[in-house]
PDB file of C-alpha atoms and ligand atoms in Angstrom:
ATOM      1  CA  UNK A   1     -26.816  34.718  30.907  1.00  0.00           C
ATOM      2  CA  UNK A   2     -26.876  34.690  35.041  1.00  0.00           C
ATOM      3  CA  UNK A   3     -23.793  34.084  34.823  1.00  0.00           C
ATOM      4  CA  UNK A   4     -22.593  37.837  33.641  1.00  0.00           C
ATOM      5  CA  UNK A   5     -24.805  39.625  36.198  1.00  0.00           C
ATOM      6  CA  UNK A   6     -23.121  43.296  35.157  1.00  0.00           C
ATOM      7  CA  UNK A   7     -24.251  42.200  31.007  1.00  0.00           C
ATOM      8  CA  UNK A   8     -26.630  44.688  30.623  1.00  0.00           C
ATOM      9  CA  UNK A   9     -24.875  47.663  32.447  1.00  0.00           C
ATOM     10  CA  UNK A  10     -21.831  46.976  30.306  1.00  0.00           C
ATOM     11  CA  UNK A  11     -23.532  46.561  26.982  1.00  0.00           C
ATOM     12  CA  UNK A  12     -25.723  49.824  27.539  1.00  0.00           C
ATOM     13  CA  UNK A  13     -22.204  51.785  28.536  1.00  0.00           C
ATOM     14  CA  UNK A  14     -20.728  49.848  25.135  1.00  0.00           C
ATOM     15  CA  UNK A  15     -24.076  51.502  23.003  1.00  0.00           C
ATOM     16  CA  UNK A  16     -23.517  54.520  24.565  1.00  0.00           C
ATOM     17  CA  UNK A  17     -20.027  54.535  23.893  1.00  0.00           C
ATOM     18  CA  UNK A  18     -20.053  53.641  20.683  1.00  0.00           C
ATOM     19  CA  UNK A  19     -23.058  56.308  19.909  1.00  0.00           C
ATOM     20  CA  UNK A  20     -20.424  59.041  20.756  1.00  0.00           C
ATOM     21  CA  UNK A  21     -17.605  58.063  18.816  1.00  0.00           C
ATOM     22  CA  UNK A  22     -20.338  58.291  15.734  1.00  0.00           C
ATOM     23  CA  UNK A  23     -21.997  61.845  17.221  1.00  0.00           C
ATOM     24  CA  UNK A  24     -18.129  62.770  17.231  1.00  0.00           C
ATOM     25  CA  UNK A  25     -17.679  61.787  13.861  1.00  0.00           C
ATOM     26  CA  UNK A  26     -14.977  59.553  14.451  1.00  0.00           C
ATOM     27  CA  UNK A  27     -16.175  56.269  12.733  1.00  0.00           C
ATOM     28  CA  UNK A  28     -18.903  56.561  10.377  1.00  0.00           C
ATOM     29  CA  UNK A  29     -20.483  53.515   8.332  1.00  0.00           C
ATOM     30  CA  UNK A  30     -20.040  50.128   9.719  1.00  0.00           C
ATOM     31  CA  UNK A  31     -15.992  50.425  10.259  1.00  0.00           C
ATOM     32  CA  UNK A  32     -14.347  49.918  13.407  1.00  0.00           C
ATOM     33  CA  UNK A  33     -14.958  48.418  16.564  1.00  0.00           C
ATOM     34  CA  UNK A  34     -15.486  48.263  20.351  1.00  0.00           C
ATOM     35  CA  UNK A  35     -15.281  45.931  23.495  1.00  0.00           C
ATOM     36  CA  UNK A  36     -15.771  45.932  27.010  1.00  0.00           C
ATOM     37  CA  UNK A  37     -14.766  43.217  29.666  1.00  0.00           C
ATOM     38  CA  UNK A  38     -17.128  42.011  32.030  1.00  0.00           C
ATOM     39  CA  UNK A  39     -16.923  41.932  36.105  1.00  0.00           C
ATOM     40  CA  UNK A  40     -16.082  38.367  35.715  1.00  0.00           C
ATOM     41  CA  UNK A  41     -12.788  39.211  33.640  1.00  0.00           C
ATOM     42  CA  UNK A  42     -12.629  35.855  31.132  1.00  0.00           C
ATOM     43  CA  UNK A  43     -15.399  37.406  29.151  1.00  0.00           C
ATOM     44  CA  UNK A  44     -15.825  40.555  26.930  1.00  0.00           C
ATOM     45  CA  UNK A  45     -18.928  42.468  24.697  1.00  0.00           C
ATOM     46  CA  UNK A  46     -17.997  42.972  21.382  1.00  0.00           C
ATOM     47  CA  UNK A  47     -19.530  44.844  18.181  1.00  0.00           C
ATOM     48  CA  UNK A  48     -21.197  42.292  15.768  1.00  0.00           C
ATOM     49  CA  UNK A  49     -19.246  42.525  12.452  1.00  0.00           C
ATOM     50  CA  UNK A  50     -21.035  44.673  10.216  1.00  0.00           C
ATOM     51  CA  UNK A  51     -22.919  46.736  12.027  1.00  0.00           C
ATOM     52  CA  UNK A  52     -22.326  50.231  12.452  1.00  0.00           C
ATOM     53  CA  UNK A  53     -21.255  52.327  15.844  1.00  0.00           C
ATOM     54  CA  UNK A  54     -24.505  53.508  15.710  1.00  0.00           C
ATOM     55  CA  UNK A  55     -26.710  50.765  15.576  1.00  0.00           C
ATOM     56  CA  UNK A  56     -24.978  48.935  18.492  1.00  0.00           C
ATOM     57  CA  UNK A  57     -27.844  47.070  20.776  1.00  0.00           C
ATOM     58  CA  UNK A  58     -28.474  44.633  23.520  1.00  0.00           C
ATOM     59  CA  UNK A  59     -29.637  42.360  21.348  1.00  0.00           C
ATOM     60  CA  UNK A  60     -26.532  42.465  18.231  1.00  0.00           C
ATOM     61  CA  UNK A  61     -23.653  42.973  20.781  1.00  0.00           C
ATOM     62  CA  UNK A  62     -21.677  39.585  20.740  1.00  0.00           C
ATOM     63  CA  UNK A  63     -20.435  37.813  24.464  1.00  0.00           C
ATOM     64  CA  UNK A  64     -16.879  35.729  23.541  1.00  0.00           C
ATOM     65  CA  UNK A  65     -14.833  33.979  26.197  1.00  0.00           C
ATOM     66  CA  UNK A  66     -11.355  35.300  26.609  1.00  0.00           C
ATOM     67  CA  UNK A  67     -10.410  31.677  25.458  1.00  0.00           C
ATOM     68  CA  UNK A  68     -12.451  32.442  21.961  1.00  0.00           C
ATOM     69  CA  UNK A  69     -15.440  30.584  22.825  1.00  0.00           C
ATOM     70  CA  UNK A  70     -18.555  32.692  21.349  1.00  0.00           C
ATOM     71  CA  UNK A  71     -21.952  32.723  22.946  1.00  0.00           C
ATOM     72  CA  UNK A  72     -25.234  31.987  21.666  1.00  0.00           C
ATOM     73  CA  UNK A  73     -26.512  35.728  20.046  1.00  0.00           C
ATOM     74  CA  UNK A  74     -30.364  36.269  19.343  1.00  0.00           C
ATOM     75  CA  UNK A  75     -29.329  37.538  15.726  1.00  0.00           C
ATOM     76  CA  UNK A  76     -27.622  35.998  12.954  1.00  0.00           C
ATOM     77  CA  UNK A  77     -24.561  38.068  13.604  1.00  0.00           C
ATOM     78  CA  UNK A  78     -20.804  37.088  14.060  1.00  0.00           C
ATOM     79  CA  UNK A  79     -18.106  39.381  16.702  1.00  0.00           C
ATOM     80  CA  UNK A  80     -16.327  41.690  14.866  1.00  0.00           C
ATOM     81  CA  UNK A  81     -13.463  40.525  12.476  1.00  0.00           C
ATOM     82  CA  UNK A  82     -11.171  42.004  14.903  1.00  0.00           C
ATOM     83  CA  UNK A  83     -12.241  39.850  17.785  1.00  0.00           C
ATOM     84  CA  UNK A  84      -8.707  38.126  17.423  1.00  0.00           C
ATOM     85  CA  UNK A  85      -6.581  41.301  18.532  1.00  0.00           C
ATOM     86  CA  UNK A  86      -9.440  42.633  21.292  1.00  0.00           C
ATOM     87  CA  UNK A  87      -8.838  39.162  23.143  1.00  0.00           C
ATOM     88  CA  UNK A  88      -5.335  38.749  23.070  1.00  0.00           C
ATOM     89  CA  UNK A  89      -5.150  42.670  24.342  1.00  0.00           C
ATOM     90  CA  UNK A  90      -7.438  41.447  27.414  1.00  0.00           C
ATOM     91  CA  UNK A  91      -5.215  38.398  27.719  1.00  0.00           C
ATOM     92  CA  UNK A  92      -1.897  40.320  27.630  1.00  0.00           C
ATOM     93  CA  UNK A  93      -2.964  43.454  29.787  1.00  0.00           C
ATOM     94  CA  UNK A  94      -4.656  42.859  32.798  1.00  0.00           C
ATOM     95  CA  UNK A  95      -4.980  46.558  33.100  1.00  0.00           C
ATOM     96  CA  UNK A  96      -7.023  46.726  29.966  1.00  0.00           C
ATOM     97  CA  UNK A  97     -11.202  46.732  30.555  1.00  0.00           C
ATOM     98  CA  UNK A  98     -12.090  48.435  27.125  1.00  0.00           C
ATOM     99  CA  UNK A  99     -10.600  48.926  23.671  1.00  0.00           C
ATOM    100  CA  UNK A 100     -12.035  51.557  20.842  1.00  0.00           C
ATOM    101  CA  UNK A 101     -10.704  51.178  17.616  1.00  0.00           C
ATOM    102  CA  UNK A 102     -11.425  53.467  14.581  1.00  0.00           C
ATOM    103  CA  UNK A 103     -10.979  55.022  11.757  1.00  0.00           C
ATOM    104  CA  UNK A 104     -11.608  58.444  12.567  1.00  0.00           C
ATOM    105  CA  UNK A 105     -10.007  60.582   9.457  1.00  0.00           C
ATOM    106  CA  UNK A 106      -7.234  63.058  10.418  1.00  0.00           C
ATOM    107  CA  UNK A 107      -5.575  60.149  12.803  1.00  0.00           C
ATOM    108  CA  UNK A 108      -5.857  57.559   9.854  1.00  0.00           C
ATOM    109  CA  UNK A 109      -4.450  60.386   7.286  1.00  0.00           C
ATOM    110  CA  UNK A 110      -1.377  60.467   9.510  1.00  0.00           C
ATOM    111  CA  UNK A 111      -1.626  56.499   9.409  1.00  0.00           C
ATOM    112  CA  UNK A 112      -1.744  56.380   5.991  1.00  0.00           C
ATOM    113  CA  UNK A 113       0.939  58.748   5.108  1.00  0.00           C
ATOM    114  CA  UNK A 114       3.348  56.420   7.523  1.00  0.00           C
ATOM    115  CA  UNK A 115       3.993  59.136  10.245  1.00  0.00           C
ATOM    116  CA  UNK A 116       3.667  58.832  13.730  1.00  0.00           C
ATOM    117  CA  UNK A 117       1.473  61.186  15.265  1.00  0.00           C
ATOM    118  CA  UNK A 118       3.380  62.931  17.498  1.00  0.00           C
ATOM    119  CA  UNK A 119       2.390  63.839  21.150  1.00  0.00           C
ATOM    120  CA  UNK A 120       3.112  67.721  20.945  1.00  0.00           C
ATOM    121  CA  UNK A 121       0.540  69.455  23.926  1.00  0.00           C
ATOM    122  CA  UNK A 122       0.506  69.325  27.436  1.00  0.00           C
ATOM    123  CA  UNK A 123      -2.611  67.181  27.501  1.00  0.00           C
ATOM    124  CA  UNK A 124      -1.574  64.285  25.219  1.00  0.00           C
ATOM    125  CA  UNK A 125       2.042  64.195  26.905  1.00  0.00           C
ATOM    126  CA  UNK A 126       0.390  63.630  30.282  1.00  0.00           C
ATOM    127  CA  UNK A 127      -2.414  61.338  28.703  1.00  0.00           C
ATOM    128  CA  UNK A 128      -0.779  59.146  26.341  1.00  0.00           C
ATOM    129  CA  UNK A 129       3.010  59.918  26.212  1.00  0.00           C
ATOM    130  CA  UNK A 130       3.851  58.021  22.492  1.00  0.00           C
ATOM    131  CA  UNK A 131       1.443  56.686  20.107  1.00  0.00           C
ATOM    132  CA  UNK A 132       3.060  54.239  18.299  1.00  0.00           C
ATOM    133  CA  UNK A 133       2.747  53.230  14.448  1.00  0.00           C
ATOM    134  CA  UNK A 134       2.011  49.874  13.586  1.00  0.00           C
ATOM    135  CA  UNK A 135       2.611  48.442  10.418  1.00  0.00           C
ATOM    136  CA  UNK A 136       0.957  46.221   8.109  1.00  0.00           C
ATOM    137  CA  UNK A 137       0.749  42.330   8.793  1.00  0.00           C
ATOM    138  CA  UNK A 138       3.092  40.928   6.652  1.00  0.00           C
ATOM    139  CA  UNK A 139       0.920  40.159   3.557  1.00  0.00           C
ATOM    140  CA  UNK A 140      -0.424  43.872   3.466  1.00  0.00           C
ATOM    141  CA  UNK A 141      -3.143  43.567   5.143  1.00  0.00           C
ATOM    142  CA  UNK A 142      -4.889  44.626   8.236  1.00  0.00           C
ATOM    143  CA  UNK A 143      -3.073  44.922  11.318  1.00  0.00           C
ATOM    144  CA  UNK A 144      -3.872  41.610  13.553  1.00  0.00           C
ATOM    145  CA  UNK A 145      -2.546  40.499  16.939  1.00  0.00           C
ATOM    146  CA  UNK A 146       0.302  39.671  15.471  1.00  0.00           C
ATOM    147  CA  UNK A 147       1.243  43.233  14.825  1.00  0.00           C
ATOM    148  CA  UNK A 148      -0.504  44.531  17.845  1.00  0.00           C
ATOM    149  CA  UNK A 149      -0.013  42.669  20.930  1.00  0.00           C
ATOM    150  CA  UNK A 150       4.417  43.419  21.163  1.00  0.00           C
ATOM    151  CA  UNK A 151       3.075  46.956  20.664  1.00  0.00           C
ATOM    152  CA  UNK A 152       0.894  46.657  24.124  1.00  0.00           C
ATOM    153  CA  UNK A 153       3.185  44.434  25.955  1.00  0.00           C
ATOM    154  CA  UNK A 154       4.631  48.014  26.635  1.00  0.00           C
ATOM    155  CA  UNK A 155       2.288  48.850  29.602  1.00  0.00           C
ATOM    156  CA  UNK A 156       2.808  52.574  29.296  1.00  0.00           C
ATOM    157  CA  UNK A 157       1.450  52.030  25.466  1.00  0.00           C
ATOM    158  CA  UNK A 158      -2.472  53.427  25.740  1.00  0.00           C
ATOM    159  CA  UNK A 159      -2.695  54.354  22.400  1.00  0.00           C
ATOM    160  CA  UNK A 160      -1.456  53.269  18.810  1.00  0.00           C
ATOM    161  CA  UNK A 161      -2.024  54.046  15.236  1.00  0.00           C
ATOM    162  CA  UNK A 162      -2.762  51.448  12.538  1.00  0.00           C
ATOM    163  CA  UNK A 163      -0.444  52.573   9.415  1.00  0.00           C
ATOM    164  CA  UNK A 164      -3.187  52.647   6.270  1.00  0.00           C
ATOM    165  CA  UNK A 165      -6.158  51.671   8.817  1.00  0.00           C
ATOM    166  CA  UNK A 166      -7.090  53.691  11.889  1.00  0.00           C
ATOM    167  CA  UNK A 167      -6.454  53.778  15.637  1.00  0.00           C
ATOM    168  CA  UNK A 168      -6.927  51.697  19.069  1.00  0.00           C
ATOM    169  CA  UNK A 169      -7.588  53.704  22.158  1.00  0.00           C
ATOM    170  CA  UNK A 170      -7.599  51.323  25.249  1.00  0.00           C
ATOM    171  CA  UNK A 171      -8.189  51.981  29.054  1.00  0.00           C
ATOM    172  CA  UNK A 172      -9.413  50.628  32.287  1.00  0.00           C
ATOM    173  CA  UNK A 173     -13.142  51.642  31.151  1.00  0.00           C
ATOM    174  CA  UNK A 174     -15.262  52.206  28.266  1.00  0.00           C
ATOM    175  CA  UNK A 175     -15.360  55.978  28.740  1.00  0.00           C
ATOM    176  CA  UNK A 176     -10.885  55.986  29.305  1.00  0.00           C
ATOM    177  CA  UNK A 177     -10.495  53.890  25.927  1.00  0.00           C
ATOM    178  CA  UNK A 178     -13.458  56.964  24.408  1.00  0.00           C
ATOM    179  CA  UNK A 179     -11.729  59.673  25.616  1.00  0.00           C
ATOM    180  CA  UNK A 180      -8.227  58.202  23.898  1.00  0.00           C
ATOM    181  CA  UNK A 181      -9.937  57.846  20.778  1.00  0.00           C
ATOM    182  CA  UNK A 182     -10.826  61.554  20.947  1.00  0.00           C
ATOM    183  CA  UNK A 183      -7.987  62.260  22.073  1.00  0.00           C
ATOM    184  CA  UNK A 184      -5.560  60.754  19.406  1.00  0.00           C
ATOM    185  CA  UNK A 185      -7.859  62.113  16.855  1.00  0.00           C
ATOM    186  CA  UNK A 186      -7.647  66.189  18.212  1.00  0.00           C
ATOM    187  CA  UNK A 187      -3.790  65.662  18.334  1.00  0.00           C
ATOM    188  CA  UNK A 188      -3.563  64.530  14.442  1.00  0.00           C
ATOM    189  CA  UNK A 189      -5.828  67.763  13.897  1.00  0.00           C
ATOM    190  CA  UNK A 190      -3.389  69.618  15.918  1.00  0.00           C
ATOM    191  CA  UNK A 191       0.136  68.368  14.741  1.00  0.00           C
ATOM    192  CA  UNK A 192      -1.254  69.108  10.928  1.00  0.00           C
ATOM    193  CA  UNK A 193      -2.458  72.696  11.498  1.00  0.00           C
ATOM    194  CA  UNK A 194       1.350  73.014  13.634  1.00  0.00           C
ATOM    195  CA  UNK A 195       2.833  71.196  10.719  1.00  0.00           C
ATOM    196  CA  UNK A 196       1.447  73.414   7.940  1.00  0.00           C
ATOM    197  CA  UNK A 197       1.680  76.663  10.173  1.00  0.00           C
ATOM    198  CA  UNK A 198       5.531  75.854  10.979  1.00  0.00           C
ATOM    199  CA  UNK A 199       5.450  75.516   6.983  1.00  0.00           C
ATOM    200  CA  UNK A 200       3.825  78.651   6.068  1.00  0.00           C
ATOM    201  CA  UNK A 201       6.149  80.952   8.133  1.00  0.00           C
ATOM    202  CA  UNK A 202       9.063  78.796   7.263  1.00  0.00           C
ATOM    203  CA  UNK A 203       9.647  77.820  10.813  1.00  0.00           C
ATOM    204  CA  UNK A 204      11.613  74.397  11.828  1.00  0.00           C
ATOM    205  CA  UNK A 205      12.064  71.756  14.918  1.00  0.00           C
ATOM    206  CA  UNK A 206      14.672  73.487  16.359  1.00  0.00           C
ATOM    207  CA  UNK A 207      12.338  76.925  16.309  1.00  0.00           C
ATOM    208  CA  UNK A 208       9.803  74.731  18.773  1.00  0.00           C
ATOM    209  CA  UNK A 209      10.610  74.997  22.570  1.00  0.00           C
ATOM    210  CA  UNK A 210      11.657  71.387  24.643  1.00  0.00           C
ATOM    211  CA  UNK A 211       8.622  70.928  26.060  1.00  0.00           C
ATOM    212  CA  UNK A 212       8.526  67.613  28.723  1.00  0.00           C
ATOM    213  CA  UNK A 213       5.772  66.755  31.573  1.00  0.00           C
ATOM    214  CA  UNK A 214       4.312  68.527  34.248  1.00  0.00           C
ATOM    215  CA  UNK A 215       6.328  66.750  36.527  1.00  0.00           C
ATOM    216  CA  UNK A 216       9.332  67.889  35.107  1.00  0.00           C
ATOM    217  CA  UNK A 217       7.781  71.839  35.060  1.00  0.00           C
ATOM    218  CA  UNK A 218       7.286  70.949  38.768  1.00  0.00           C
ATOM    219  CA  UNK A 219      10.734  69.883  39.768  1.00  0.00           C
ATOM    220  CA  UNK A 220      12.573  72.644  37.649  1.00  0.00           C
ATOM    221  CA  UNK A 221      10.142  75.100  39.951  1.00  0.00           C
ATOM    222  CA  UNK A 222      11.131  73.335  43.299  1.00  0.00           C
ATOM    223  CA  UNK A 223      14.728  73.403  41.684  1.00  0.00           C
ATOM    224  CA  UNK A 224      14.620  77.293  40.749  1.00  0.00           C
ATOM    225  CA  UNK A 225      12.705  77.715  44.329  1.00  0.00           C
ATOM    226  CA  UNK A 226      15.845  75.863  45.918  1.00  0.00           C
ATOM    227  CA  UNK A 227      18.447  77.897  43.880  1.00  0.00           C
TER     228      UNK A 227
HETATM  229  O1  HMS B 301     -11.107  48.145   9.182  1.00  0.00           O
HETATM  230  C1  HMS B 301     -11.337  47.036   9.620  1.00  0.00           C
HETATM  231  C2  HMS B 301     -10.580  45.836   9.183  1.00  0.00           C
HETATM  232  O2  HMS B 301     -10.045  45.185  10.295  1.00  0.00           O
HETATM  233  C3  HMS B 301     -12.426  46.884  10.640  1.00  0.00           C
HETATM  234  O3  HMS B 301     -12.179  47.826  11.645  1.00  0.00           O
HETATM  235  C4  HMS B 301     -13.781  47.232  10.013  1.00  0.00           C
HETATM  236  O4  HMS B 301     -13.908  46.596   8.771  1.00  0.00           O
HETATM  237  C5  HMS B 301     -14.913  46.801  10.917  1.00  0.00           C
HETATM  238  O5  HMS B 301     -14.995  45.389  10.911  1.00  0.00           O
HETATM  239  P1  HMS B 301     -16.107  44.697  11.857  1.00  0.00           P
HETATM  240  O6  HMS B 301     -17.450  45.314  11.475  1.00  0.00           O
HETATM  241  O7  HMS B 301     -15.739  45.026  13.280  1.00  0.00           O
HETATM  242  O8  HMS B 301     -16.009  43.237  11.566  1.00  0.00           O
END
């Protein structure tokens, strides 16, 4: 495939990707899924349905056109089921080089219980802002396009949780869309321990300081420095 000259760089960064999201044990067994665009933009790598995160290789990982054409694979093995929503993400979001989605388990317990995660530390109010929930597709079901792409027309949306399913991290590179995987997973952890602490000492909303963004801590410094 000449034609993708950066084919094997991105599928070994896609393997390598995808082995870390399993060492971090946020998709076990052969759920989720991960893509990459190439250099050449109308064309992305995709997980072969099936197969697990970790046993992602050159020679499984499916190449499908942005207009849904699939490529010739060396092994009897389809793109993931998902395939619909990665393209229309690429097609929508120009911005958008790699998607992660998974199932990793305190993010999906939060999806599954129908509550947003919300984004309550410093890090994940610079990093992601909102995390929106996304419903069922109409029949109860998985989430498709349908359900997904008004979500990302936002361009400010980098993350979102699948209600009863699992999460999409997405990002201008393989490693971005990893690290908002991770991240969205560490801040489910982190709201439930707040949630049960605030619980336990009988503590409420309106106990928790306002916090905003670091721009905002900078401009009420410049403001106070002014005063
Ligand atoms: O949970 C779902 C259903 O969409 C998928 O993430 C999961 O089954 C993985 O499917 P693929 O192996 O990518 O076809």
């Amino acid at each position: 495939m000449s034609e993708f000259p950066d084919l094997s760089e991105v599928m070994d960064a896609l393997i390598a990707t995808a082995k870390r999201c399993f060492v971090a044990d946020l998709q076990t067994n052969a759920g989720g899924n991960l893509s990459a665009r190439l250099a050449r933009r109308d064309a992305i790598v995709i997980k072969p349905s099936g197969a697990g995160f970790n046993e992602c290789t050159q020679e499984n990982l499916q190449v499908v056109m942005l207009d849904g054409t699939i490529l010739p694979s060396e092994v009897a093995l389809k793109p993931s089921k998902d395939l619909d929503f990665h393209l229309d993400l690429y097609r929508i979001r120009d911005d958008i080089n790699a998607i992660v989605h998974c199932h990793s388990p305190w993010a999906t317990g939060y999806a599954s219980a129908g509550i947003e995660i919300p984004c309550l530390t410093v890090q994940t109010i610079e990093k992601i802002g909102r995390m929106p929930l996304i419903p069922l597709s109409a029949n109860g079901g998985p989430q498709t396009e349908v359900e997904i792409s008004p979500v990302f027309r936002d361009p400010s949306i980098r993350a979102a949780v699948l209600a009863n399913h699992g999460t999409i991290g997405v990002g201008s590179s393989l490693m971005a869309a990893q690290y908002l995987a991770e991240i969205i997973e560490e801040t489910a952890h982190i709201a439930y321990v707040r949630d049960t602490l605030m619980a336990a000492h009988g503590k409420t909303s309106a106990d928790l300081p306002q916090y905003g963004t670091a721009a905002e801590a900078r401009a009420s410094v410049s403001s106070t420095a002014k005063a």
